Coordinates of C-alpha atoms and ligand atoms in Angstrom, one line a residue:
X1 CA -13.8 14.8 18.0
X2 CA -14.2 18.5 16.5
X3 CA -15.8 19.4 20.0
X4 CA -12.8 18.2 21.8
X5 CA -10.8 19.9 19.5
X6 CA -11.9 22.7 20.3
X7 CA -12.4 22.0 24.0
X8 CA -8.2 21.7 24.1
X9 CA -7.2 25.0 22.5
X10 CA -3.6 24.2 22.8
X11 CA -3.8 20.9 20.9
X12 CA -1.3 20.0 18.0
X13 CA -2.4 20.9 14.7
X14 CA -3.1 18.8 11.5
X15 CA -5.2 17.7 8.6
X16 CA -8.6 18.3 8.2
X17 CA -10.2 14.9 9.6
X18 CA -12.9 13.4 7.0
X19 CA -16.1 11.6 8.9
X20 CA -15.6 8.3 10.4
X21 CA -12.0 7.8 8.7
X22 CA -10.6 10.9 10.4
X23 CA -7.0 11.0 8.4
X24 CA -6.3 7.8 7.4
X25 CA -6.8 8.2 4.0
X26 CA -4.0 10.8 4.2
X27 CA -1.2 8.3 5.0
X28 CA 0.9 5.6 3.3
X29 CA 0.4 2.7 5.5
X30 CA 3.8 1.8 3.3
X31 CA 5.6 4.3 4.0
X32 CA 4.2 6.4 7.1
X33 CA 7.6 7.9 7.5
X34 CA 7.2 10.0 4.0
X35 CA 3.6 11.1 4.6
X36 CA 4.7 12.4 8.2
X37 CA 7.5 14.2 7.2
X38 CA 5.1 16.1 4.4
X39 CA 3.2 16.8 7.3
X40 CA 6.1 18.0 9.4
X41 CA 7.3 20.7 6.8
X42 CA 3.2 21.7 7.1
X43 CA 2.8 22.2 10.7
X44 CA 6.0 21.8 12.3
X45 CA 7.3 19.5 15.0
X46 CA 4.7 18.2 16.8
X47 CA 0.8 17.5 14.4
X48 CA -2.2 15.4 15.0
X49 CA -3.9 12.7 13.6
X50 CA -7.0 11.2 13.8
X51 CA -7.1 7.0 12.7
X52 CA -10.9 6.6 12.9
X53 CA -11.6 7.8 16.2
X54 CA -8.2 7.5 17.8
X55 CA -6.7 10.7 18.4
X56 CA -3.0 10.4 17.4
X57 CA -0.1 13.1 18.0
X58 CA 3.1 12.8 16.1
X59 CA 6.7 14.1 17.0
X60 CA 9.3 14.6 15.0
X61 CA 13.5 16.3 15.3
X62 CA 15.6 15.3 17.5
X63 CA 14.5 18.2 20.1
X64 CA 10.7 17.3 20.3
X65 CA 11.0 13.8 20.4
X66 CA 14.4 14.0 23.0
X67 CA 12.2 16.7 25.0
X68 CA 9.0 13.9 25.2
X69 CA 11.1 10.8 25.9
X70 CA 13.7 11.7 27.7
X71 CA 12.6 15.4 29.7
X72 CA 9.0 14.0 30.3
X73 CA 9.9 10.2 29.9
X74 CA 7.2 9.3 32.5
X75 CA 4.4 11.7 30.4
X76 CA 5.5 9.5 27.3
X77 CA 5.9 6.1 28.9
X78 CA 2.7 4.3 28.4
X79 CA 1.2 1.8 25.3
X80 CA -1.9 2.0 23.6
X81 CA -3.9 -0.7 24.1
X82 CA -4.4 -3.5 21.4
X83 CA -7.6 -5.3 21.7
X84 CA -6.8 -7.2 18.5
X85 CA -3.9 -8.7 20.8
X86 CA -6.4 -10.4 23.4
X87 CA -7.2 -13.0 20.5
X88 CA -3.8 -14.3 20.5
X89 CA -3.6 -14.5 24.5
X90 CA -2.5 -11.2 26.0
X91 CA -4.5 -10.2 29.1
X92 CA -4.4 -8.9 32.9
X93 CA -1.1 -9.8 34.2
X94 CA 0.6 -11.0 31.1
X95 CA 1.1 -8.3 28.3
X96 CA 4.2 -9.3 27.4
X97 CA 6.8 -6.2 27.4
X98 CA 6.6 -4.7 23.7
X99 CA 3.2 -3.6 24.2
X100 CA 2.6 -3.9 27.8
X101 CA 1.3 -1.0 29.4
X102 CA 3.0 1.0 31.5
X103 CA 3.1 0.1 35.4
X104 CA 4.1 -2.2 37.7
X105 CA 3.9 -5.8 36.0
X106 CA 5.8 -3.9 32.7
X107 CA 8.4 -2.6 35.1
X108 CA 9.2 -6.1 37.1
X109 CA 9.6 -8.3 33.8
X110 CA 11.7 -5.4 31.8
X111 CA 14.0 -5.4 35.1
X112 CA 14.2 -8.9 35.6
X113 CA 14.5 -9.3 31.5
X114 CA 17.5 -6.9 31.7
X115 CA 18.8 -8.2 34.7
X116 CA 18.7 -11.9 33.2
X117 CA 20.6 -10.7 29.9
X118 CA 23.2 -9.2 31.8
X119 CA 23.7 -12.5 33.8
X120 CA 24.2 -14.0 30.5
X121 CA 26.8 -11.9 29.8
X122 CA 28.7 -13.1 33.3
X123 CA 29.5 -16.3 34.2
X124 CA 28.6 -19.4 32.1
X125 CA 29.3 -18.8 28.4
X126 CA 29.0 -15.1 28.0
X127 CA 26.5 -13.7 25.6
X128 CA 29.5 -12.6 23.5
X129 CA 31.4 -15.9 23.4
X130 CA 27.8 -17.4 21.9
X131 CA 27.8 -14.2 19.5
X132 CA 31.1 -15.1 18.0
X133 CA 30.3 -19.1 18.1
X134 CA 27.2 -18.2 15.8
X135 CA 29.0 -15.9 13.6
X136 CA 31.9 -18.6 12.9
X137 CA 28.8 -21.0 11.9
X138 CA 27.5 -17.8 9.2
X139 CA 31.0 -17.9 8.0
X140 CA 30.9 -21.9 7.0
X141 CA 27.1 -21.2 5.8
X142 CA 28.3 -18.4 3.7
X143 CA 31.4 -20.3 2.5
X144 CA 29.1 -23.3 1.1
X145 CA 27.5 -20.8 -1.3
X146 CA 31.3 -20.9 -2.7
X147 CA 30.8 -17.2 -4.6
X148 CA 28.1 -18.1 -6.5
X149 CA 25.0 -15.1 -6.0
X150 CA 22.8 -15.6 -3.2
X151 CA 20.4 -13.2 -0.7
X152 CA 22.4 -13.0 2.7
X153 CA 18.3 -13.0 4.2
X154 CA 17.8 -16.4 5.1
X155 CA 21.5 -17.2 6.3
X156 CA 21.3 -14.0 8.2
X157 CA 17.9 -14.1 10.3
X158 CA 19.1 -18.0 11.3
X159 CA 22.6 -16.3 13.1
X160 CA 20.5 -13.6 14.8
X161 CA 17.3 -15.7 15.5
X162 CA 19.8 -18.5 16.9
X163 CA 21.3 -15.6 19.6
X164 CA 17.5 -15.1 20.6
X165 CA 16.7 -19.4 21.0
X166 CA 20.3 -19.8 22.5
X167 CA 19.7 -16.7 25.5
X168 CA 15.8 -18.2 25.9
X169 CA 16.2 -21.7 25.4
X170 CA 19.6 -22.3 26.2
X171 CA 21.1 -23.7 23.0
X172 CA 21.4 -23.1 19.3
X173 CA 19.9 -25.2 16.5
X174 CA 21.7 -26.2 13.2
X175 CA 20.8 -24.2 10.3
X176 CA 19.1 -27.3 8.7
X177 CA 17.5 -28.2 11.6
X178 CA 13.7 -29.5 10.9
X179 CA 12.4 -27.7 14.4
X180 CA 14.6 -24.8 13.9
X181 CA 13.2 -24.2 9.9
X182 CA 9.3 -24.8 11.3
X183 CA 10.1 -22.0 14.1
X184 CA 11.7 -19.3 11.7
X185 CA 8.9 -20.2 8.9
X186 CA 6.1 -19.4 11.8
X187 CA 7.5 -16.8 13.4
X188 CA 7.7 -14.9 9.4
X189 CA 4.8 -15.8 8.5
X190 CA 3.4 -14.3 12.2
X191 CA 5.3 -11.3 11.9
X192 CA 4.2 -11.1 7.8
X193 CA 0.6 -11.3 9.5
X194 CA 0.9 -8.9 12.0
X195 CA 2.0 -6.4 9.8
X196 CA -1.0 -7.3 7.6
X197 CA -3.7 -4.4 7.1
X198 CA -6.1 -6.3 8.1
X199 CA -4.4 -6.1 11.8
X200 CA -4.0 -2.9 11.6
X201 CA -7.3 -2.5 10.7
X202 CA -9.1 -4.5 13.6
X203 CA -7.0 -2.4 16.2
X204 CA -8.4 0.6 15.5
X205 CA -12.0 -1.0 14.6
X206 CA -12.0 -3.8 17.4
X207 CA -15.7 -3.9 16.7
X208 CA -15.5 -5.8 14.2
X209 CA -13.4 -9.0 16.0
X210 CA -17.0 -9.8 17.1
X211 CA -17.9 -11.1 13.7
X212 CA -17.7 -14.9 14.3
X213 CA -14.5 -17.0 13.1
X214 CA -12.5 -13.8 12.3
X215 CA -10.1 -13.4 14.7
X216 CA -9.2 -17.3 14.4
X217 CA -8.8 -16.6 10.6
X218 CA -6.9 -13.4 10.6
X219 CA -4.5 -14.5 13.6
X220 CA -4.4 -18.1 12.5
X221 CA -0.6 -17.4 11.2
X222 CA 0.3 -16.1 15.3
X223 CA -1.6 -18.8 16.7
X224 CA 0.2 -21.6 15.0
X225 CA 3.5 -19.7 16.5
X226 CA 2.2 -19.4 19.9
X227 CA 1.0 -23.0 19.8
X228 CA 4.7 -24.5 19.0
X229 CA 6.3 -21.6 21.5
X230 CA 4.5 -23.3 24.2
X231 CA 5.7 -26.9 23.2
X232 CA 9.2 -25.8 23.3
X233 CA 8.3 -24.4 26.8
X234 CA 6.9 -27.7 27.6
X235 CA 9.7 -29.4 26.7
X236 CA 12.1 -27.2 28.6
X237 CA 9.4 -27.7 31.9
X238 CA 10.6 -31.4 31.7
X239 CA 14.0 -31.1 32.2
X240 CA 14.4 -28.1 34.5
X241 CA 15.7 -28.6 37.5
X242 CA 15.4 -25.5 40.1
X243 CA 18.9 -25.6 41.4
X244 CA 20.5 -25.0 37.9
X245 CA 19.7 -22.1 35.8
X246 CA 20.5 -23.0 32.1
X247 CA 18.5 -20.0 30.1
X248 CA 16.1 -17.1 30.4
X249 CA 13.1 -19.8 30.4
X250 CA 14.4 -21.0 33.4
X251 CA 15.6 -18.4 35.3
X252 CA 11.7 -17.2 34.9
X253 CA 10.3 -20.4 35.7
X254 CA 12.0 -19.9 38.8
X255 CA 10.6 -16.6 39.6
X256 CA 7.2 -18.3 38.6
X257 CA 7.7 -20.5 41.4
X258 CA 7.6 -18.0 44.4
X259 CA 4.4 -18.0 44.1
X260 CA 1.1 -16.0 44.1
X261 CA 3.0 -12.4 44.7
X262 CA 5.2 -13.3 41.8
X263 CA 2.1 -14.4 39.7
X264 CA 0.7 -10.9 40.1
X265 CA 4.0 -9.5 39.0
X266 CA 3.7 -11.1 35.9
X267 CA 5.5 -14.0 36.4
X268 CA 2.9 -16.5 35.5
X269 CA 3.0 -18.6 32.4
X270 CA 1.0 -17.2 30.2
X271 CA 3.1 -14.1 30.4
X272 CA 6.3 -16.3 30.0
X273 CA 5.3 -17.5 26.4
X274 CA 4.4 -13.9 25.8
X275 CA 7.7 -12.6 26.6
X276 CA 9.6 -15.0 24.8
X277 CA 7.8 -14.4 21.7
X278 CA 8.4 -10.9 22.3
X279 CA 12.1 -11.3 22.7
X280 CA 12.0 -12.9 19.1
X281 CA 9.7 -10.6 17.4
X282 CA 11.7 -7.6 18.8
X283 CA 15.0 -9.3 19.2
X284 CA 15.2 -10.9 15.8
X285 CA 14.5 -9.2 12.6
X286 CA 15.6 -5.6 14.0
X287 CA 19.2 -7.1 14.1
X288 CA 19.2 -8.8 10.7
X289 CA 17.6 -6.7 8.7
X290 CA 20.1 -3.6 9.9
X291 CA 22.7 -6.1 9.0
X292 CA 21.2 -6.2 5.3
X293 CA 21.8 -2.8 5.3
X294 CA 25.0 -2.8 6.3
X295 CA 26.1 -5.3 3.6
X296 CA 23.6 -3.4 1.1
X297 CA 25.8 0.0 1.6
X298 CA 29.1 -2.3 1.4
X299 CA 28.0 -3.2 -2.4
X300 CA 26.9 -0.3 -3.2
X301 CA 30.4 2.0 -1.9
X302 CA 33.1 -0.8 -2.6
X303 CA 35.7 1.9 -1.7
X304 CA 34.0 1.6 2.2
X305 CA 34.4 -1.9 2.1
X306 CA 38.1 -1.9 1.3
X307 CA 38.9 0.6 4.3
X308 CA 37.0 -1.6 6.3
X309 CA 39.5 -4.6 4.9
X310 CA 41.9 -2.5 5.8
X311 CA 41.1 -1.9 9.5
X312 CA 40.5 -5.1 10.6
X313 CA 43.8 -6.4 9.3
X314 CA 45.7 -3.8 11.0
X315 CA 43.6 -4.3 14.5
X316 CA 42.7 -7.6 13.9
X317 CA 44.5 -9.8 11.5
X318 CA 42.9 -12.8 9.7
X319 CA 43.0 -15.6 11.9
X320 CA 41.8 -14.0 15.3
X321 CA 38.1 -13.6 15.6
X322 CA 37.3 -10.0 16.2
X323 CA 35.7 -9.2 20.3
X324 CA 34.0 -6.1 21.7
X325 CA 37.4 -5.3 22.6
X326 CA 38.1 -4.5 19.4
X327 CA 35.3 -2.0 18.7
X328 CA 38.1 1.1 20.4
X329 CA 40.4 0.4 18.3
X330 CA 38.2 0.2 14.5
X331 CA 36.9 4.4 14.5
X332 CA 35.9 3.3 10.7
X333 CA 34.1 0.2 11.0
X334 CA 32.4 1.4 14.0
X335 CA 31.2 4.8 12.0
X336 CA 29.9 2.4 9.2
X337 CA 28.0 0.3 11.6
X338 CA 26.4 3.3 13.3
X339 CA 25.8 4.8 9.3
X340 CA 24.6 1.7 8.2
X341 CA 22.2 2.1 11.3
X342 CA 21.4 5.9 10.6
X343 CA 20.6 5.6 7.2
X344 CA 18.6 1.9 7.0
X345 CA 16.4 3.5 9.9
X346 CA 14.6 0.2 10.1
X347 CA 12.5 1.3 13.0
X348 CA 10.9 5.2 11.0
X349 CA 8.0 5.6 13.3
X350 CA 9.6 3.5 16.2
X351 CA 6.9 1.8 18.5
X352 CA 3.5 4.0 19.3
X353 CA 3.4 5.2 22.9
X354 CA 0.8 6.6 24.8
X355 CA 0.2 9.6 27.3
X356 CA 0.0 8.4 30.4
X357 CA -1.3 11.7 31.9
X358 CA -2.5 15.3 30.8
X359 CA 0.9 16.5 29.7
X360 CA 2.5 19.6 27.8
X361 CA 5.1 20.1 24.9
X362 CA 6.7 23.1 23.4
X363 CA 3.4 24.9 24.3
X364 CA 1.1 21.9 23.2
X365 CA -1.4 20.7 25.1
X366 CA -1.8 16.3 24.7
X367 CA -4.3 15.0 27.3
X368 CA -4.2 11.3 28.7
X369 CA -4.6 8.8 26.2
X370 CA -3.4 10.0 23.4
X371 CA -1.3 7.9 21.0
X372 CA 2.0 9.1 20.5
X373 CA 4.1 8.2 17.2
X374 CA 7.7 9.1 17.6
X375 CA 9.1 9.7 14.1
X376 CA 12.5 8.8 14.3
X377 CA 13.1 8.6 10.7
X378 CA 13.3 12.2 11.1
X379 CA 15.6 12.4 14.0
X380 CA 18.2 10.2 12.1
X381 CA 17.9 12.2 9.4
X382 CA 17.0 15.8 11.1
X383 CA 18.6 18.3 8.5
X384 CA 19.8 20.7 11.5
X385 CA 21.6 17.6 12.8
X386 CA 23.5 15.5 10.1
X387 CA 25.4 17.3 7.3
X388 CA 23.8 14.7 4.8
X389 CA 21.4 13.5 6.0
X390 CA 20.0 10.9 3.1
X391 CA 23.0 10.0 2.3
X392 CA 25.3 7.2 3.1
X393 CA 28.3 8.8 5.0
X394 CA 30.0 7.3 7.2
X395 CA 32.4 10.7 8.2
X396 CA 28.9 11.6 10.1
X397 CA 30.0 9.6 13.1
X398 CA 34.1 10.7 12.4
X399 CA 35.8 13.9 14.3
X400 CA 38.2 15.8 11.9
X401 CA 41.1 13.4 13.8
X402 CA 39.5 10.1 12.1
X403 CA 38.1 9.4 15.9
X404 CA 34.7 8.5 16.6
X405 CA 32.2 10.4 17.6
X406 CA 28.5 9.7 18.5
X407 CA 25.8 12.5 17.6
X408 CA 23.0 12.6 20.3
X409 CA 21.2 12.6 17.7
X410 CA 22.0 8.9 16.7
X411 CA 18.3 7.4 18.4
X412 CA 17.9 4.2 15.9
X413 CA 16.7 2.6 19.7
X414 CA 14.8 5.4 20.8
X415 CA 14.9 6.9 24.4
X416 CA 13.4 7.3 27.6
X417 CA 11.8 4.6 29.6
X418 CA 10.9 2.1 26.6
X419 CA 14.5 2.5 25.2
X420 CA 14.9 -0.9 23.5
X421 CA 15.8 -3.1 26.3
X422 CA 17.9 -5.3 23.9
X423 CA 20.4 -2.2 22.8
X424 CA 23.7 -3.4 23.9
X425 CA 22.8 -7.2 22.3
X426 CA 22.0 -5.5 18.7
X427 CA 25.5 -3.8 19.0
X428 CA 27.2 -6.5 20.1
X429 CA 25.5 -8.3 17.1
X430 CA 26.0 -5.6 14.8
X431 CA 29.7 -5.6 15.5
X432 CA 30.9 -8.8 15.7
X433 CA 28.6 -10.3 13.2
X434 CA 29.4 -7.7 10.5
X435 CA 33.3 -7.2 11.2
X436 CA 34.0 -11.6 11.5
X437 CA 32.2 -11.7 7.6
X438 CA 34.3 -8.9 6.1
X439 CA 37.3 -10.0 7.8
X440 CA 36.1 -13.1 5.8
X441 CA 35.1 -12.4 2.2
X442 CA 34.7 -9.2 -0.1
X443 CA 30.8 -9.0 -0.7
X444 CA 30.5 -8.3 -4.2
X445 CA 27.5 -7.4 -6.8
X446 CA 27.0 -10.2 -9.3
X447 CA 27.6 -8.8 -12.8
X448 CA 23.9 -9.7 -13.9
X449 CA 22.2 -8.3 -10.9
X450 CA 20.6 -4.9 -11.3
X451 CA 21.9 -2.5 -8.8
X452 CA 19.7 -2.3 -5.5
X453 CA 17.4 0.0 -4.5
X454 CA 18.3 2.0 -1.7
X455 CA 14.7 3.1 -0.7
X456 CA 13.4 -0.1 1.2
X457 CA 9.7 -0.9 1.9
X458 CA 7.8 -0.7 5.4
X459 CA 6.6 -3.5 7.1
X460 CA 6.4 -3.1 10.6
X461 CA 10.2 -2.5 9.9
X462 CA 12.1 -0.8 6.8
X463 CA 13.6 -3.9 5.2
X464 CA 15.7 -3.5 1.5
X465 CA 14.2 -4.9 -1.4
X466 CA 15.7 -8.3 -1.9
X467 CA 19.2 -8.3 -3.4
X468 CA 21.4 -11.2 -4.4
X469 CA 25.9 -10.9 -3.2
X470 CA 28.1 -12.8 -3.7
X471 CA 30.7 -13.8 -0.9
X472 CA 34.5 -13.8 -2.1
X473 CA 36.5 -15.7 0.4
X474 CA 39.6 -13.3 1.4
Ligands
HEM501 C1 11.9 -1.7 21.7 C2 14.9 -0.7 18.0 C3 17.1 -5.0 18.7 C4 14.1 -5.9 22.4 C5 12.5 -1.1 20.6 C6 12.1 0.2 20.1 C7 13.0 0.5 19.0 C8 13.9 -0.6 18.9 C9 12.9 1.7 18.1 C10 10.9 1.1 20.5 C11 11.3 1.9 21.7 C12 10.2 2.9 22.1 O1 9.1 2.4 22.3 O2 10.4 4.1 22.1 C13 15.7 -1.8 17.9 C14 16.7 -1.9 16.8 C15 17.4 -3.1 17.0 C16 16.7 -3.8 18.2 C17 17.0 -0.9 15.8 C18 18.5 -3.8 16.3 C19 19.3 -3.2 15.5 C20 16.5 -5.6 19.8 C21 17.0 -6.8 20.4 C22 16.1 -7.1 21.4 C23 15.2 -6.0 21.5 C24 18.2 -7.7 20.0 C25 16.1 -8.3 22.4 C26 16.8 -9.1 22.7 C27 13.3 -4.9 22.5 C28 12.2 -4.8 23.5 C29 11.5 -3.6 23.3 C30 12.2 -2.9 22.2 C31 11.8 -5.9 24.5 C32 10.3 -3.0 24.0 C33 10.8 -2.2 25.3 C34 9.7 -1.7 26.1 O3 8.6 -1.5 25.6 O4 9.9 -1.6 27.3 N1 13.6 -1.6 19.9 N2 15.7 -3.0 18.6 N3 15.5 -5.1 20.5 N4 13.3 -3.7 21.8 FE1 14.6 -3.3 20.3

């Protein structure tokens, strides 16, 4: 690695790597975020990394990572590749989207996946009309907690995990719902898994999945969720009929059944179970866990919450339920969404891309191959960008008149060709979720509850340390 080093005279800088662990040793797998940014003030915007023998470049401000994904988006656009993933059925053909690699099968299923959550949003029961439907059934949830302290987690990833199962499987479940608790239990504990260090680990030391019986016991918890993902594809197989299309499932069963060209596309069924769990994986804790945020900041600056109240009883009133209409007319609320957003920057190192050929940047030479860690953690919070830029402030996304503004800056979705493809969802989410339960209740700290911490803890995402509210009904 020194050689090559060497070899590319224009390569990033960075910290001396140590035999066989390169760097590693120099970064909080808990907080990668914090030991970047340490980096960042060392060697400026754009350092390498060495995770055993992977060579890893990182960028950071909102310049160097806007100049990658969006100036160069093509350079940037490709994955690195997993092998820890083949164990729980990715493979030629059917990589999912999330960590697909960049070509022809990614771009036909993240065009037909957009294309197919847009067609939601037509016709049939719009995507918003289910978005409000779910958000009416948090409101009864909440209710039934009748003030009394609670953590707003559980409630909270059933709305948002129910907007993934009604757009893929047609329909929502009941909170209590034996099949519906058995899917969120798996897909945590999958999630809890993948985050694991011990899959971290075997992706960057695949060698080691040869030892017999590990992968089955390290991806035993993503197994059991792919296992009951395909029954609930199974079950949908038996009822579909070609010349109706209820969901997402069967709008890509259809495209399954044109046969061998579409198979090569990626529309085979291996690849369908793939991208369903990747729509949930990607689709679901993102959305809630920015909405803990949101209500986190709301307990912690009660005088936001009020002008909040206020808002959406002048725009709104208390007995319509707020729409995407609304959003125009609410400058505040939106600017403490987009805050709430800013500063929970759930997604610090986004996803890792890849070089997908020889490529320069501000001067840097980064050959094919190389990982690529966008830190957007410090693009949301870029000092030359936002006047405060750890703190909670919702006047960020506010023009002197009280209108709304949007920074360019404001990337919690990233950029470029991998910009989350489920973007306008989350908002939609974000906005009519958060603004139906404070047009609701006042959220409020229980006396005997120590005040939360605002720092959060990485796993795969930055989630808040638990925290109990309780719900006042208005
Ligand atoms: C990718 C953030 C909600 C589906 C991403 C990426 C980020 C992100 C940072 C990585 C982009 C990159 O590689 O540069 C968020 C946040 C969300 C959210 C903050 C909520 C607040 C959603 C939802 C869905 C979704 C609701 C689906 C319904 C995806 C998919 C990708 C992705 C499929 C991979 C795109 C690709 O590789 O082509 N998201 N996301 N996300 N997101 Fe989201």
């Amino acid at each position: 690695f020194m050689k090559r080093r060497k070899k590319w005279s224009r390569y990033p800088p960075g910290p001396m790597s140590l035999p066989f662990v390169g760097t590693m040793p120099y970064i909080d797998f808990h907080n990668p975020h914090l030991s970047f940014n340490k980096f960042h003030k060392k060697f400026g915007n754009i350092f390498s990394l060495q995770n055993c023998w992977t060579n890893l470049v990182v960028l950071n401000g909102y310049k160097t990572v806007k100049e990658a994904l969006v100036h160069k988006a093509e350079d940037f656009a490709d994955r690195p590749y997993f092998p820890a993933y083949e164990h729980i059925g990715y493979g030629d053909k059917s990589e999912g989207i999330v960590v697909a690699r960049y070509g022809h099968v990614w771009k036909e299923i993240r065009k037909f996946t957009l294309s197919t959550l847009r067609d939601f949003g037509m016709g049939k029961k719009s995507l918003e009309e289910r978005v409000t439907e779910e958000a009416g059934f948090l409101c009864s949830a909440i209710k039934a907690e009748e003030g009394r302290p609670f953590d707003l987690r559980f409630l909270v990833n059933n709305a948002v995990c129910n907007m993934i199962c009604s757009i893929i499987y047609g329909g929502r479940f009941d909170y209590g719902d034996e099949v519906f608790r058995k899917m969120v239990a798996l897909f945590e504990n999958s999630l809890s898994e993948e985050a694991g260090f011990l899959t971290q680990f075997l992706n960057v030391m695949p060698i080691l999945l040869r030892i017999p019986g590990l992968p089955q016991k390290v991806f035993r918890g993503q197994k059991a969720y792919m296992d009951f993902i395909d029954v609930l594809i199974q079950k949908h197989m038996e009822t579909w009929n070609p010349e109706y299309t209820r969901d997402f499932t069967d709008a890509f069963l259809k495209e399954m059944s044109k046969g061998k060209e579409a198979e090569e596309n990626g529309f085979n069924y291996n690849n369908l179970r793939l991208v369903t769990a990747d729509l949930f994986a990607a689709g679901s804790d993102t959305t809630s866990t920015t909405l803990r945020w949101a209500f986190l900041y709301m307990l912690l600056h009660p005088e936001t919450q009020s002008k909040i109240h206020k808002e959406i009883d002048m725009v709104i009133g208390r007995e319509r339920s707020p729409t995407m209409m609304d959003q125009v007319n609410m400058p505040y609320t939106n600017a403490v969404i987009h805050e709430a957003q800013r500063c929970g920057d759930i997604a610090p190192v986004g996803l890792p891309h890849m070089t997908y050929r020889d490529t320069e940047l501000q001067g840097y030479f980064i050959p094919k191959g190389t990982t690529v860690i966008t830190n957007l953690s410090s693009v949301l919070k870029d000092e030359s960008v936002w006047k405060k830029p750890n703190e909670f402030y919702p006047e960020h996304f506010l023009d002197v008149n009280g209108q709304f503004v949007k920074p360019e800056a404001f990337m919690p979705f990233s950029a470029g060709r991998r910009v989350c493809l489920g973007a306008q969802l989350a908002r939609m989410e974000l906005f009519i979720f958060f603004t139906t339960l404070l047009q609701q209740f006042t959220f409020m700290l229980p006396e005997d509850q120590p005040r939360p911490r605002t720092d959060g803890y990485f796993a795969l995402i930055k989630c808040p340390h638990p925290f109990k509210l309780r719900a006042i009904p208005r």
